[in-house]
Coordinates of C-alpha atoms in Angstrom, one line a residue:
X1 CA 3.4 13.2 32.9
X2 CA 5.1 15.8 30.4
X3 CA 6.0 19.1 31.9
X4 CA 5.3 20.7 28.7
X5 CA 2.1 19.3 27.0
X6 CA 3.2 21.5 23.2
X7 CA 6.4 18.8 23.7
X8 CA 6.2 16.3 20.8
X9 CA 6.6 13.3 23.0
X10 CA 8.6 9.9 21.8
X11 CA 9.1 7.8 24.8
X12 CA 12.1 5.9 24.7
X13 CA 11.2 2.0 25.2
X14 CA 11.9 0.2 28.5
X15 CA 15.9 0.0 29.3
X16 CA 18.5 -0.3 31.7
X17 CA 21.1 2.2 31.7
X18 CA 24.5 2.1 32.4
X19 CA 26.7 5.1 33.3
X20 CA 30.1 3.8 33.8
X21 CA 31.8 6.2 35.6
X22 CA 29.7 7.4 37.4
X23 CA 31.2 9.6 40.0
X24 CA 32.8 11.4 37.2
X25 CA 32.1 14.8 36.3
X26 CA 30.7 14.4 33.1
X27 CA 27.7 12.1 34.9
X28 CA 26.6 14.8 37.6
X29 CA 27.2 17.9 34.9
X30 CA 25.6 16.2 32.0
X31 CA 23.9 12.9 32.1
X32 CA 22.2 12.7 35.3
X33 CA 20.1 16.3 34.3
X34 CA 19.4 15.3 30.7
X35 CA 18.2 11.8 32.5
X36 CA 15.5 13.8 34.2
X37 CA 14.4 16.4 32.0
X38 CA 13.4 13.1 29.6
X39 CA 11.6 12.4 32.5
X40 CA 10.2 15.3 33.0
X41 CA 8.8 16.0 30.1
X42 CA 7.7 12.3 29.5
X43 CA 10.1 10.7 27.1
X44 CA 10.9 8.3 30.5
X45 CA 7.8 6.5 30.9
X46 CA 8.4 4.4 34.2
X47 CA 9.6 0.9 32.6
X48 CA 13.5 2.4 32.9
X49 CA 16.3 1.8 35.6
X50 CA 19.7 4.0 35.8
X51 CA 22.7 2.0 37.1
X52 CA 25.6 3.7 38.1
X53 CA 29.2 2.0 38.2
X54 CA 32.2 3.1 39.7
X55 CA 35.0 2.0 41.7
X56 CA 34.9 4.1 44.4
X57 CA 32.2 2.6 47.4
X58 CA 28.7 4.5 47.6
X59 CA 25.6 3.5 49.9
X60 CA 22.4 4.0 48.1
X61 CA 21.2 7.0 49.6
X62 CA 24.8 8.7 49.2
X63 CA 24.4 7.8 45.4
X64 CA 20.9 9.5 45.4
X65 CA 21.9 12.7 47.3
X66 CA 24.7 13.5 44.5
X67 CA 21.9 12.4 42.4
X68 CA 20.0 15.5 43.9
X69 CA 22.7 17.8 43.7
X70 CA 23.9 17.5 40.2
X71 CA 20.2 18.0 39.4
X72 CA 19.2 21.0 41.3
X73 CA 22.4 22.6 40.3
X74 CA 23.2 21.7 36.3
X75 CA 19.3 20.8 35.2
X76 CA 17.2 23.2 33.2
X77 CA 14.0 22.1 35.3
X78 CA 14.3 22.7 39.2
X79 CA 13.4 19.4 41.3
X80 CA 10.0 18.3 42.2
X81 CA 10.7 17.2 45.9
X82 CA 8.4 15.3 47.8
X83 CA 6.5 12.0 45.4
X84 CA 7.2 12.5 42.3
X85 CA 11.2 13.1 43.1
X86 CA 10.7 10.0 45.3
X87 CA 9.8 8.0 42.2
X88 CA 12.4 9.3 40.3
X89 CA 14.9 8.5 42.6
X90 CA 13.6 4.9 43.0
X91 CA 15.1 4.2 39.4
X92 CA 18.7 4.9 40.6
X93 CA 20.9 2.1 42.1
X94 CA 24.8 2.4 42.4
X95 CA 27.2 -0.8 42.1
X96 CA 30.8 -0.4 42.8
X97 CA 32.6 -1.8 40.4
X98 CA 36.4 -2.9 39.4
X99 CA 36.1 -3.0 35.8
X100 CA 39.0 -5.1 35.5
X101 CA 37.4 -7.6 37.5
X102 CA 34.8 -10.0 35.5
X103 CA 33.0 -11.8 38.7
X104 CA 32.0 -8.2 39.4
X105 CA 30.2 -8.0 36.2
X106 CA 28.3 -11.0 36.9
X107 CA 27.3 -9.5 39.9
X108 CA 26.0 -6.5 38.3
X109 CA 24.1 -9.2 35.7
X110 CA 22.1 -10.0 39.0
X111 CA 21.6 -6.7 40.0
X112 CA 20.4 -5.7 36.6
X113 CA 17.8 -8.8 36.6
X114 CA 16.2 -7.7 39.4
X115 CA 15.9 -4.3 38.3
X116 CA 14.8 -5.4 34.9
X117 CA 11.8 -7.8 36.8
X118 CA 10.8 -4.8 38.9
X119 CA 10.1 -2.4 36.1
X120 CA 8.7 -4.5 33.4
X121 CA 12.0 -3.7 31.4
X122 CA 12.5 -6.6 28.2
X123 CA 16.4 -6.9 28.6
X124 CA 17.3 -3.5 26.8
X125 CA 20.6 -2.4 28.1
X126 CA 22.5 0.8 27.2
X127 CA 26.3 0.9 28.5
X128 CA 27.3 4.7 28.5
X129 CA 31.3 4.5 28.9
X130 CA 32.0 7.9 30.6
X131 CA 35.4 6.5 30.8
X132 CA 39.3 7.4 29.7
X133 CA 39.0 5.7 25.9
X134 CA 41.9 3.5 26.5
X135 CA 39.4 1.4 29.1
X136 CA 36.5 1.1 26.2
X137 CA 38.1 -2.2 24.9
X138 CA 38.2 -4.1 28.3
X139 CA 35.1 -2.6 29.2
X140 CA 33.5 -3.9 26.5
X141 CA 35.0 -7.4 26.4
X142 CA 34.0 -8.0 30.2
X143 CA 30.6 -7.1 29.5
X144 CA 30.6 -10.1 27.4
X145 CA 32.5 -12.2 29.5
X146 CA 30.1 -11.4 32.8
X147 CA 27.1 -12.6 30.8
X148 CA 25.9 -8.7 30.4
X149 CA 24.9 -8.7 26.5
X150 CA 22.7 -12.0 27.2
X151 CA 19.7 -10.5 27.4
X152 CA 17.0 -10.7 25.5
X153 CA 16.6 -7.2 24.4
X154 CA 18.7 -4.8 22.6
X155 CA 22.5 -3.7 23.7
X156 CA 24.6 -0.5 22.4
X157 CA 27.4 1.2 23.5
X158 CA 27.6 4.8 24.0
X159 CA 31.3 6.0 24.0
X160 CA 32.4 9.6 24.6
X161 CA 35.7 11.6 22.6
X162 CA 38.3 11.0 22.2
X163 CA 37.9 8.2 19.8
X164 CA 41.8 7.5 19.7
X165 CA 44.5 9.9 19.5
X166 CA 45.3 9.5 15.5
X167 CA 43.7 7.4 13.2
X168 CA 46.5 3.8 14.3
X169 CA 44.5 4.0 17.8
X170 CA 41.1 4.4 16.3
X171 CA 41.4 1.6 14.4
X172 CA 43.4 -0.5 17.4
X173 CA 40.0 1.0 19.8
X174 CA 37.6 0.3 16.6
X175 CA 38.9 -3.2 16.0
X176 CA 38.4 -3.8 20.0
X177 CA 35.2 -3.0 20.2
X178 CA 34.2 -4.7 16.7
X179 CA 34.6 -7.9 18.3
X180 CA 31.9 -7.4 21.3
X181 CA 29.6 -4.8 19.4
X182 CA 28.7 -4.5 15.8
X183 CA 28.8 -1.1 14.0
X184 CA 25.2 -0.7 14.6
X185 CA 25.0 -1.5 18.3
X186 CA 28.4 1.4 18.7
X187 CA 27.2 4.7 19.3
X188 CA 30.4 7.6 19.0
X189 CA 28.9 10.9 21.1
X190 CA 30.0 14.2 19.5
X191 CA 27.9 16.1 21.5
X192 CA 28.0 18.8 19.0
X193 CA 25.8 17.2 17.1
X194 CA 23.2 17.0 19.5
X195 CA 23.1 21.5 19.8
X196 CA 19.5 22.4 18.6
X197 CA 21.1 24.8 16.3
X198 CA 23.8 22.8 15.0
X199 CA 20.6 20.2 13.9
X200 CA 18.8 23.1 12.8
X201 CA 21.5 23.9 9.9
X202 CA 19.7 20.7 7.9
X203 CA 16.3 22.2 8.3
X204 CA 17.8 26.0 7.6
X205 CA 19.4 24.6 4.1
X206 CA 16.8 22.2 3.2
X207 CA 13.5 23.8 4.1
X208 CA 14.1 27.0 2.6
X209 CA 14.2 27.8 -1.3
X210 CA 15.6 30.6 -1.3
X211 CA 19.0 28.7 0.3
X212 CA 19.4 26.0 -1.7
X213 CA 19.5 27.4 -5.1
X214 CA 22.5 30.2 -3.3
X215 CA 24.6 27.2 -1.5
X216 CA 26.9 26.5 -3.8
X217 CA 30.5 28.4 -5.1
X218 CA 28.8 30.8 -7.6
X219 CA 27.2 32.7 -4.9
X220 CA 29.5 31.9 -1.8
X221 CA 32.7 33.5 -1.4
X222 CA 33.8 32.0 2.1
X223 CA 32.5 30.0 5.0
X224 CA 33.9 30.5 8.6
X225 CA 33.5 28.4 11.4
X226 CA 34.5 29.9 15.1
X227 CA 34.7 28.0 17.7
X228 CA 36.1 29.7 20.5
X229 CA 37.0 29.8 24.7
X230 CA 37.4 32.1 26.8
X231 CA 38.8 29.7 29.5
X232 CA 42.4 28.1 30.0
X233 CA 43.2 24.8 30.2
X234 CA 41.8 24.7 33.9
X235 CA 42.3 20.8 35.5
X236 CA 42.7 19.2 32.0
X237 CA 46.4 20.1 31.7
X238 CA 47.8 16.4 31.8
X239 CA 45.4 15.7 29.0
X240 CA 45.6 18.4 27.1
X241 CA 49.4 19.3 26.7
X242 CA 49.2 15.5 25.1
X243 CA 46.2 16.2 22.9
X244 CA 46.0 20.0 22.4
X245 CA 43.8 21.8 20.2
X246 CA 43.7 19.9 16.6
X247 CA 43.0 17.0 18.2
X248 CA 40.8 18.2 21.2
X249 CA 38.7 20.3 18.7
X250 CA 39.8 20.1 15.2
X251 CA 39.6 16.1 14.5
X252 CA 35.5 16.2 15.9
X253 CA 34.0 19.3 16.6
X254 CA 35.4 21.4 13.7
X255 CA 35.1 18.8 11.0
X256 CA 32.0 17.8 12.5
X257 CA 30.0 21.6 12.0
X258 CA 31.6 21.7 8.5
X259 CA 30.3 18.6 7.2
X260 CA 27.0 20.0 8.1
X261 CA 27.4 22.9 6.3
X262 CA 28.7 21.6 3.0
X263 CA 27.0 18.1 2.4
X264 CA 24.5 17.4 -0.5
X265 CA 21.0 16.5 0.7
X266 CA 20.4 13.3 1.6
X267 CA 18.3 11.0 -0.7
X268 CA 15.9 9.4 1.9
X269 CA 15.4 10.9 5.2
X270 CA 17.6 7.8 7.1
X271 CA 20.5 7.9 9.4
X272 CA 22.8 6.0 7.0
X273 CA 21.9 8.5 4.1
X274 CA 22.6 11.3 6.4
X275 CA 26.1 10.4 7.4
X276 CA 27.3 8.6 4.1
X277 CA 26.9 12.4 2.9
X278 CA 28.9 13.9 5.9
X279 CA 31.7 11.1 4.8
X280 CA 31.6 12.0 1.3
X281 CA 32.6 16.0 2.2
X282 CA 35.6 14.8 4.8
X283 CA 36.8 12.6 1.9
X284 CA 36.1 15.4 -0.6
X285 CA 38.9 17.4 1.6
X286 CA 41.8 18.4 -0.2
X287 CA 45.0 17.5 1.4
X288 CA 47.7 18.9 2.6
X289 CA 50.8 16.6 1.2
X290 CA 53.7 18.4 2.2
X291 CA 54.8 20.3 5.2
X292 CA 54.9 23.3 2.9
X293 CA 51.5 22.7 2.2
X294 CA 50.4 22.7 5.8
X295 CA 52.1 25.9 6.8
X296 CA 51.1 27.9 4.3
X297 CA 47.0 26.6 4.9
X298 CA 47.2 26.3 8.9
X299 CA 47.8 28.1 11.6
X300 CA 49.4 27.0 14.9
X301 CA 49.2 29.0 18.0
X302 CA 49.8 29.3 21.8
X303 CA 48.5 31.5 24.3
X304 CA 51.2 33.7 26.8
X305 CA 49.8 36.0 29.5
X306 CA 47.6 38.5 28.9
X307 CA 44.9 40.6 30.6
X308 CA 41.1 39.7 30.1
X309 CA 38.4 42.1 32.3
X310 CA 41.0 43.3 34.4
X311 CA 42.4 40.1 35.6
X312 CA 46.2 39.1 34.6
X313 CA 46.1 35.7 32.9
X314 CA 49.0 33.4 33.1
X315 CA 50.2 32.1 29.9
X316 CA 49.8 27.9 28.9
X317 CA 53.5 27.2 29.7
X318 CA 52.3 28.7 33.6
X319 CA 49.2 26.4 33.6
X320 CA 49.3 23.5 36.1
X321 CA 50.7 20.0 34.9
X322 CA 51.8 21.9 32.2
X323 CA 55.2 21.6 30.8
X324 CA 57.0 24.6 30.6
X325 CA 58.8 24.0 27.6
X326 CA 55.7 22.9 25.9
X327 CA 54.9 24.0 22.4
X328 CA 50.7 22.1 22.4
X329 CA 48.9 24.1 20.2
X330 CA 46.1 26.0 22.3
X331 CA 44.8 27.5 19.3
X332 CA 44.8 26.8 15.5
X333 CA 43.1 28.1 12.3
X334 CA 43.1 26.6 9.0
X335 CA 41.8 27.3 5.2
X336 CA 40.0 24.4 3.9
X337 CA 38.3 23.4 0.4
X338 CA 36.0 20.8 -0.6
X339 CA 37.3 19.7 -3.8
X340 CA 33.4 18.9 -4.8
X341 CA 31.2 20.4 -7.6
X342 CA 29.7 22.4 -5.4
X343 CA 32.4 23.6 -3.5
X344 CA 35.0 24.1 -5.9
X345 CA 37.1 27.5 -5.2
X346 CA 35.2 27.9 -1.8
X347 CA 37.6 28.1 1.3
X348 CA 36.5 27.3 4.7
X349 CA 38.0 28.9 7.4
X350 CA 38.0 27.0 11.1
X351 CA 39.5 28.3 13.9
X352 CA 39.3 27.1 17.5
X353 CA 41.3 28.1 21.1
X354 CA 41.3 28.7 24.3
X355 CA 41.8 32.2 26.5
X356 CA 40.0 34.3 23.6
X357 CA 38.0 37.3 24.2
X358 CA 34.6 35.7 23.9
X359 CA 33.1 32.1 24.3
X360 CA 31.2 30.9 21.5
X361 CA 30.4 28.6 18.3
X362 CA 29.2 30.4 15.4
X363 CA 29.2 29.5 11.8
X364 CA 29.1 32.5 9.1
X365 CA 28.3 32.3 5.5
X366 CA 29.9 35.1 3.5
X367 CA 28.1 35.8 0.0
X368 CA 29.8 37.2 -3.0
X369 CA 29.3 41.0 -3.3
X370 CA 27.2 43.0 -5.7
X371 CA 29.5 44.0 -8.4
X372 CA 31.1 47.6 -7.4
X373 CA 30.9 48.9 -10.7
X374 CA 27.4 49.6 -11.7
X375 CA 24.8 51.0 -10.5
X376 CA 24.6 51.4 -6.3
X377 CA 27.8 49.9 -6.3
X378 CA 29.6 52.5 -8.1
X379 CA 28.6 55.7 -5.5
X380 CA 28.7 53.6 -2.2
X381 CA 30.7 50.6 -0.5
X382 CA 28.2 47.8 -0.3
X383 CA 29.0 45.1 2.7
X384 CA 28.7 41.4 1.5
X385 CA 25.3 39.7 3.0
X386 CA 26.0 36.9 6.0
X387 CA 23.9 34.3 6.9
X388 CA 25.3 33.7 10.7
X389 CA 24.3 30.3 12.6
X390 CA 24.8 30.8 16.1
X391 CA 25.0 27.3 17.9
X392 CA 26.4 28.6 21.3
X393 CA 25.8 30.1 24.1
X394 CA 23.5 31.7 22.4
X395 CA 21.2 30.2 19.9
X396 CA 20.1 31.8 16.9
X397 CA 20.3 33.2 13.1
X398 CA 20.8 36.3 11.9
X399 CA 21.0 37.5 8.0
X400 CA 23.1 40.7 7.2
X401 CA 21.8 42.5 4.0
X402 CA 22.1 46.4 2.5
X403 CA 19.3 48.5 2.9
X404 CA 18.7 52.4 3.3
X405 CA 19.5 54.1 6.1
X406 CA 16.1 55.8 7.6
X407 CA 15.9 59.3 7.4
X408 CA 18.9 59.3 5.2
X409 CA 18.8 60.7 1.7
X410 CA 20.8 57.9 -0.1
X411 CA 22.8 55.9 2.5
X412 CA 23.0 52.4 2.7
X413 CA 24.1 50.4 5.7
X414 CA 24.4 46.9 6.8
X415 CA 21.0 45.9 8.1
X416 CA 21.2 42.4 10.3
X417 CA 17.6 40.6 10.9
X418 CA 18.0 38.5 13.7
X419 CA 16.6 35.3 15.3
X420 CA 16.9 34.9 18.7
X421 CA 16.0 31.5 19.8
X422 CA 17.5 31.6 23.7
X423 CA 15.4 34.9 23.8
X424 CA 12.5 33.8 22.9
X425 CA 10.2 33.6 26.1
X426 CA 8.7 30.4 27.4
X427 CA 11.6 28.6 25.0
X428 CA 13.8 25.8 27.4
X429 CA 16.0 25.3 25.0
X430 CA 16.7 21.1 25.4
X431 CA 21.0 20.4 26.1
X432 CA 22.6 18.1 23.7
X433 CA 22.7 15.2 26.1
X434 CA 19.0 14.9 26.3
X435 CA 18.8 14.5 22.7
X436 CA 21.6 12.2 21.9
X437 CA 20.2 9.9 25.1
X438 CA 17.1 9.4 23.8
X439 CA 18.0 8.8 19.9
X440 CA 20.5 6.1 21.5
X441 CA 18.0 4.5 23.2
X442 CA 15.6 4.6 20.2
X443 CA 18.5 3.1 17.8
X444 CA 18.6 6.6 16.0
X445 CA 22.3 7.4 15.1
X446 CA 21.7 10.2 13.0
X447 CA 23.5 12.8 15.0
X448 CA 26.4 10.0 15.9
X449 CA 29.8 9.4 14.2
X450 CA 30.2 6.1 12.3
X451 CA 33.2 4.8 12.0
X452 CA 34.2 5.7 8.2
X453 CA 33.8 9.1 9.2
X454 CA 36.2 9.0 12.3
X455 CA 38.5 7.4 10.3
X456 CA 38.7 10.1 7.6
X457 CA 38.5 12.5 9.9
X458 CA 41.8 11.6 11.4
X459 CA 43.2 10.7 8.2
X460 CA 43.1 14.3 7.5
X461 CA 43.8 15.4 10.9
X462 CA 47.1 13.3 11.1
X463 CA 48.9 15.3 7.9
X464 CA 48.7 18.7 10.0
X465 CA 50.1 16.4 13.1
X466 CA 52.7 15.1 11.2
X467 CA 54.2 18.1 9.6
X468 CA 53.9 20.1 13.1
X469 CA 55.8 17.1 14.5
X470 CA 58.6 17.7 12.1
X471 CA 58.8 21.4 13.5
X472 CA 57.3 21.4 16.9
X473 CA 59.5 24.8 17.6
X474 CA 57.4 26.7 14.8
X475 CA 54.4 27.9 16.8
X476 CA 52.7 31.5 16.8
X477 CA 52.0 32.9 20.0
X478 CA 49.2 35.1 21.3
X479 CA 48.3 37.1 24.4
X480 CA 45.8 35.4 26.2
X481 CA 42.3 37.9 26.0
X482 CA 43.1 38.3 22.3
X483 CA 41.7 37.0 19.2
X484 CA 45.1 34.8 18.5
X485 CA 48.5 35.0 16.0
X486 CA 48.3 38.0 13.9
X487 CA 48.9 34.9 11.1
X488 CA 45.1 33.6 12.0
X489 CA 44.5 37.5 10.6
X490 CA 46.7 37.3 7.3
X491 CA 45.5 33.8 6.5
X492 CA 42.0 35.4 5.3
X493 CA 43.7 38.9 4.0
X494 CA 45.6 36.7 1.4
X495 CA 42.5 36.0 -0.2
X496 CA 40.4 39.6 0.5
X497 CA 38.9 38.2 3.2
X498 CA 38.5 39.2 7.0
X499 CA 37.2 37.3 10.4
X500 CA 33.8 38.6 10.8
X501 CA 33.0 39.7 14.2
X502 CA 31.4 37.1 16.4
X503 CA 28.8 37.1 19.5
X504 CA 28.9 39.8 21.3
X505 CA 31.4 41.8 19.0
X506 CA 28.6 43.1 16.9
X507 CA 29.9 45.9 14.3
X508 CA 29.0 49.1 15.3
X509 CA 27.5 50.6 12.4
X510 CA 25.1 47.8 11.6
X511 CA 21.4 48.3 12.4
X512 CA 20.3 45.5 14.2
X513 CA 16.2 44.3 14.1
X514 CA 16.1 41.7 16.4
X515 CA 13.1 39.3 17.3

C-alpha cells in the first residue's frame, strides 16, 4: 500500500530487474533506495523481482543486509522492519556473475525463470548496466547469447554516463549495442533529467502565459546555467584526469539543462516530440571552427590550493592518482548561442567545476532592462528582472523584479519572490532515480537521451577538445574555495554582463519574500 495516499500512483507492470554491478556504489547510494520508495509508495505492486549481479561472491542474506544498509542510510523513507521489510526483501536475490563468461548467463536465465514463475511476472526484463561503459557491448551481446532476451515480455537496457569518450566511441558503443537492442529498447540515464525541478522547467515555460510570450531574444538578454562543486576530485582521480570537466559535465549535464531551456514546444505531448526538439537546439549550436574561436568563447580552468571554511585544500595536481603534471580541466565556462529564430543574439553562459565556494545547479534567466532614459529610469539604477530555477540542493524558483522600498519616499530596490519547494512542509521531494526507474519500466523515454542527441552533443563537445588538445599548456588556474579564472569573470563583462550570485550568495540589498 502507498505511503502517501495524495501520491498519483502508476504502478510499473510486472518485471525482473537487473542491476549489474551490484556491489557498486552507485546500486547501494542510488538504485536500491529509489527501488523501495516505488515500493513504498505503491508504484511496486508485488509481481516484481530485483536481481543483483556481480562478480564478487555473496550469500543471500549478506546481499540483503547491504540491502538494509544502503536503505536506512541513503533512502528518503526510514525502513519498515519486521513484515512488510520481510516482504520486501523476499524480492531480492544475488547471482555472482563473470560477465565474460556466457554459461553464467544461462545460469542466471534459470534463476530468472523461477523468479518470474514465483511472482506472476510475464518475462519483462530490465538490464540496468551500472558498469564501466567500455563493458556495455559484451554485456549486452552475452545476454543474447545466454538465452536472456528470450522471454516473452519486454527487454531494455538501462545504461549510465559516460556514453563514450568523444563522439568515434559513441558511435563504436552505439553500433555495439544496435545489434542486441533496438533504439527503443536502449534507455541512456542522464539523471539530470530525472530532478523535479529540472522537469518542472517544461511545465514553468509552457503552463504560464505570461512566459511564453517573454522567452524569446526581444526580451532576454542572457541565460546562465551554474553548475557547480564544492568537492575535489575525491576517489575518481584515475577517471577523471582522463575525462575532466567538458566531458564529465559539459557533453551531458550542461547541454542537457540548456536544451531544456531553449527548445520550442513540442507539437504532441510524446517522448519522440519532446526530444526531436532538444535535438533541434544542440544542432542549432553555433560552432566553434577554429581554435581562435574556442579561446575567445570558452574558458578552461584548474583548481590549486586554496582555503575553504578554514580547512587548506590541496590543489588537483596534489589529488590522489593524479598526475602532477596534469593540465585536465576541473573547471570550464563557455558563451553559447542558438543560432534559431528565437534565440538569435542570445548568449548562454554554462559554467561547471569542482572546489568552488558553494554546491549547486541553478539556471538564471536575465531580462532586458527598462530603458534608463525615461521616466524611473532616468532618477534611479533599475536592476534587470531574473527568473532563477533552482534544480539543486535546493529546489525552487524565485523572480527578481523592482519595486519600492517600504517606508521609503521614492526608492526602488530589487524585490525577489521566492518558491521554496524543499521547504515546503510535508513535501518528500522524490530523487531522480525513482523517476527515471519507473518511466524505464513503463517504456517512457521522455527524460532519456536518444541517440541523435548524444551524437550532436559530442559533435559539438569534440571542437572545444580538439583545439585544447592543440594547446594543452593554455589553462587558467584558480584557488580552490573560489569562484574560478578571473577569465570565467571577463567572459560576461565583454558583453555588459556579470555572474549572478547563486544559492546561498544572495545579494544583500535585495528584499527577499519567501514562501
Amino acid at each position: 500500500m502507498a505511503d502517501n495516499q495524495n501520491l498519483e500512483v502508476l504502478q510499473a507492470p510486472g518485471t525482473v530487474f537487473f542491476i549489474f554491478g551490484a556491489t557498486g556504489d552507485l546500486a547501494h547510494r542510488k538504485l536500491y533506495p529509489a527501488i523501495y520508495s516505488l515500493y513504498r509508495e505503491g508504484k511496486l505492486a508485488e509481481d516484481f523481482a530485483v536481481i543483483g549481479v556481480a562478480r564478487r561472491p555473496r550469500t543471500p542474506e549478506e546481499f540483503r543486509s547491504d540491502l538494509y544498509d544502503s536503505i536506512q542510510e541513503f533512502c528518503r523513507y526510514p525502513v519498515k522492519d519486521g513484515e512488510e521489510w520481510a516482504r520486501f526483501a523476499e524480492h531480492f536475490e544475488y547471482k555472482s556473475l563473470d560477465i565474460h563468461n556466457v554459461d553464467g548467463y544461462r545460469e542466471l536465465r534459470e534463476h530468472t525463470e523461477a523468479m518470474e514463475a514465483k511472482y506472476g511476472i510475464p518475462g519483462n526484463r530490465l538490464f540496468y548496466l551500472a558498469l564501466a561503459p567500455e563493458l556495455f557491448g559484451s554485456v549486452s551481446l552475452n545476454l543474447q547469447k545466454g538465452g536472456m532476451l528470450e522471454s516473452g515480455g519486454w527487454h531494455r537496457l538501462v545504461i549510465e554516463k559516460p556514453f563514450g569518450y568523444d563522439l568515434p566511441s559513441a558511435e563504436k558503443l552505439n553500433e555495439e549495442l544496435n545489434q542486441v537492442f533496438k533504439e527503443e529498447e536502449i534507455f541512456r540515464i542522464d539523471h539530470y533529467l530525472g530532478k523535479e525541478m529540472v522537469q518542472n522547467i517544461e511545465v514553468i515555460r509552457f503552463a504560464n502565459a505570461f512566459f511564453e510570450p517573454l522567452w524569446n531574444n526581444k526580451h532576454i538578454a542572457n541565460v546562465q546555467i551554474t553548475l557547480s562543486e564544492t568537492v575535489g576530485v575525491e576517489e575518481r582521480g584515475g577517471y577523471y584526469d582522463h575525462a575532466g570537466a567538458l566531458r564529465d559535465m559539459g557533453q551531458n549535464h550542461m547541454l542537457q539543462l540548456l536544451t531544456m531551456i531553449a527548445m520550442e514546444p513540442p507539437s504532441r505531448l510524446l517522448a519522440e516530440d519532446i526530444r526531436d526538439e532538444k535535438v533541434k537546439v544542440l544542432r542549432s549550436l553555433r560552432p566553434y571552427p577554429t581554435e581562435a574561436e574556442v579561446k575567445a568563447h570558452v574558458v578552461r580552468g584548474q583548481y590549486t590550493e586554496g582555503e575553504a571554511g578554514g580547512k587548506v585544500l590541496p590543489g588537483y595536481r596534489q589529488e590522489d592518482k593524479i598526475d602532477p603534471n596534469s593540465n585536465t580541466e576541473t573547471y570550464f565556462a563557455a558563451k553559447l548561442y542558438v543560432d534559431n529564430f528565437r534565440w538569435a543574439g542570445v548568449p548562454f553562459y554554462i559554467r561547471t567545476g569542482k572546489r568552488l565556494p558553494v554546491k549547486t545547479t541553478e539556471v538564471v534567466v536575465e531580462f532586458k532592462s527598462m530603458p534608463n532614459n525615461v521616466y524611473l529610469g532616468q532618477k534611479h539604477t533599475l536592476a534587470p528582472n531574473l527568473l532563477v530555477i533552482r534544480v539543486n540542493p535546493m529546489e525552487g524558483i524565485y523572480i527578481k523584479i523592482n519595486a519600492k522600498n517600504p517606508g521609503t519616499e521614492s526608492e526602488i530596490k530589487p524585490l525577489a519572490m521566492e518558491f521554496c519547494q524543499s521547504c515546503q512542509v510535508g513535501i518528500n521531494s522524490p530523487e531522480a532515480y525513482e523517476r527515471l526507474i519507473h518511466d524505464a519500466a513503463h517504456g517512457d523515454s521522455t527524460y532519456f537521451t536518444r541517440w541523435d542527441e548524444v551524437a550532436a552533443a559530442w559533435s559539438f563537445i569534440d571542437r572545444i577538445a580538439e583545439a585544447w588538445a592543440k594547446a594543452p599548456g593554455e589553462i587558467s588556474h584558480y584557488p580552490a574555495g573560489s569562484w574560478g579564472p578571473k577569465e570565467a569573470e571577463e567572459l560576461l563583462a565583454q558583453d555588459g554582463f556579470k555572474w549572478w550570485p547563486v544559492n546561498g550568495q544572495e545579494e544583500d540589498n535585495v528584499i527577499w519574500i519567501k514562501g
